[in-house]
Coordinates of C-alpha atoms in Angstrom, one line a residue:
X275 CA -11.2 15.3 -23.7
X276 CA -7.6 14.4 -24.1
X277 CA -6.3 11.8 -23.8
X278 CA -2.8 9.9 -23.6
X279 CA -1.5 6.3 -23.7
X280 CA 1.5 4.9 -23.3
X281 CA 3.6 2.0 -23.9
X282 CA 7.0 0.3 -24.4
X283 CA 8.3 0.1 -20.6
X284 CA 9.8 -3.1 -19.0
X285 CA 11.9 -5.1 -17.8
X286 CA 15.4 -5.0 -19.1
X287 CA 19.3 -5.3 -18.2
X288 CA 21.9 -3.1 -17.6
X289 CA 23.5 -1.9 -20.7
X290 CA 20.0 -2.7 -23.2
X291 CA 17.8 -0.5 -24.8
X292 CA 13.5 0.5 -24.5
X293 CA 11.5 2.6 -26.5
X294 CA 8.3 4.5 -25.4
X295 CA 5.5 5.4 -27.1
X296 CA 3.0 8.0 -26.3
X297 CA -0.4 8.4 -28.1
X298 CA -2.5 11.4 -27.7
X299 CA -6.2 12.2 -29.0
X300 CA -8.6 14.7 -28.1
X301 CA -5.4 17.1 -28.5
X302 CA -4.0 19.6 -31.0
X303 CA -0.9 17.4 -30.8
X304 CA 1.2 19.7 -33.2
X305 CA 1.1 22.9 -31.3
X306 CA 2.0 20.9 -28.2
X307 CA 4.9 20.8 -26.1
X308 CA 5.8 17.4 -25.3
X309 CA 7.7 15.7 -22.2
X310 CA 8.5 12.8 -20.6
X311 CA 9.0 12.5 -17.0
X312 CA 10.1 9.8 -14.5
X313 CA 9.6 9.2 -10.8
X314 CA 11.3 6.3 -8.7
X315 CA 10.0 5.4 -5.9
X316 CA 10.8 7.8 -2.4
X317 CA 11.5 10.7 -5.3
X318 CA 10.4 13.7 -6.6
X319 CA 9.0 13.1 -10.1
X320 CA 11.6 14.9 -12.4
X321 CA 12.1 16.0 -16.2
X322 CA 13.9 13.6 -18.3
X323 CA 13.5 14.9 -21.8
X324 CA 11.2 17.3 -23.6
X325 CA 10.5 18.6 -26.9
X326 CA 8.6 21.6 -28.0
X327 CA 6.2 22.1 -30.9
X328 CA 8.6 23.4 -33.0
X329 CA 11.5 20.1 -32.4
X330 CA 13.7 22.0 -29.8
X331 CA 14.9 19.8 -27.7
X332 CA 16.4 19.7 -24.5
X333 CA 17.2 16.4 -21.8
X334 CA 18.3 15.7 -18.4
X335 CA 22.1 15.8 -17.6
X336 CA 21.8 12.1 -16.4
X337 CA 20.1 11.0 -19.5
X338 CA 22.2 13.0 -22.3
X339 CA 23.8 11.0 -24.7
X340 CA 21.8 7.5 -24.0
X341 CA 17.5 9.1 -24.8
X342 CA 16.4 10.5 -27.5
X343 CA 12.8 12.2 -27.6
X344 CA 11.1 12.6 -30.7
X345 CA 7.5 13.2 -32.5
X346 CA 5.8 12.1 -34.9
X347 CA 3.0 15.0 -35.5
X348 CA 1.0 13.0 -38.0
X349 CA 1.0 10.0 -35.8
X350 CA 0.1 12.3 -32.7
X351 CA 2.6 10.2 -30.8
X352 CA 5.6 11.2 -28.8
X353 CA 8.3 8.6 -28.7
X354 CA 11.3 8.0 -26.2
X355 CA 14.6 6.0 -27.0
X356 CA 16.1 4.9 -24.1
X357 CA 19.9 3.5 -25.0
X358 CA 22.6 2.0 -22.5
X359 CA 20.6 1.8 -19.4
X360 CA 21.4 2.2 -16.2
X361 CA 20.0 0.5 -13.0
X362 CA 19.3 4.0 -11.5
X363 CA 17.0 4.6 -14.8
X364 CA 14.4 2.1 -12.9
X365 CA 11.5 4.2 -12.3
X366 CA 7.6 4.7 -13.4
X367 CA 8.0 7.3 -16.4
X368 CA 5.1 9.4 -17.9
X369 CA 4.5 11.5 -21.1
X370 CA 3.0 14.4 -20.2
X371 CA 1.7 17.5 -23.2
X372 CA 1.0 20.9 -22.9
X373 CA -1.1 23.0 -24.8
X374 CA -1.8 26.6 -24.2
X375 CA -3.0 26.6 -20.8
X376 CA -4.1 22.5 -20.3
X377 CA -1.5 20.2 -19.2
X378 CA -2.5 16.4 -20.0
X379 CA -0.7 13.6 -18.2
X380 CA -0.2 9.4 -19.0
X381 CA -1.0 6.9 -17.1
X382 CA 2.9 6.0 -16.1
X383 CA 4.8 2.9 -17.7
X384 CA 7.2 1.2 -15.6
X385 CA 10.7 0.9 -16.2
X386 CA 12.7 -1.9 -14.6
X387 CA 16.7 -2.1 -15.1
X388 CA 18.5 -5.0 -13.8
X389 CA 22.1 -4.8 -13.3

């Protein structure tokens, strides 16, 4: 069964930086599409940034410019860069993968941004 961990989230200030990791196993990681997702609380959970198996990317309009998702294929890990954040970045964010037809989702790290 697959399986994904994550890590990295916080507590941090306005303005600083976090970086998420995402391991998976069980899962043909490099034929996966790859995402990371955030939901604060009384919100819809929504997209922040994704990246395909081929590297295509493609981010949130709030987030452009400040995250950067990547992958590291031989790692099976899915990494994402958060830069400059903002207080209305505060919010419990998941990796999630897709393969084919089976959808695989993290247990949620929790990101905190003082102002």
């Amino acid at each position: 069964q697959g399986q994904l961990v994550e890590s990295g989230g916080g507590l941090v200030q306005a303005g600083g930086f976090l970086r998420l990791s995402c391991a998976a196993s069980g899962i043909t990681f490099s034929m996966a599409d790859n995402g990371w997702y955030r939901q604060a609380p009384g919100k819809q959970r929504e997209l922040v940034a994704h990246i395909s198996s081929g590297g295509s990317t493609n981010y949130a309009d709030s987030v452009k410019g400040r995250f950067t998702i990547s992958r590291d294929n031989a790692k099976n890990t899915v990494y994402l860069q958060m830069n400059s954040l903002k207080p209305e970045d505060t919010a419990v964010y998941y990796c999630n993968v897709k393969y084919l037809i089976t959808e695989y989702w993290g247990q949620g790290t929790q990101v905190t941004v003082s102002s």
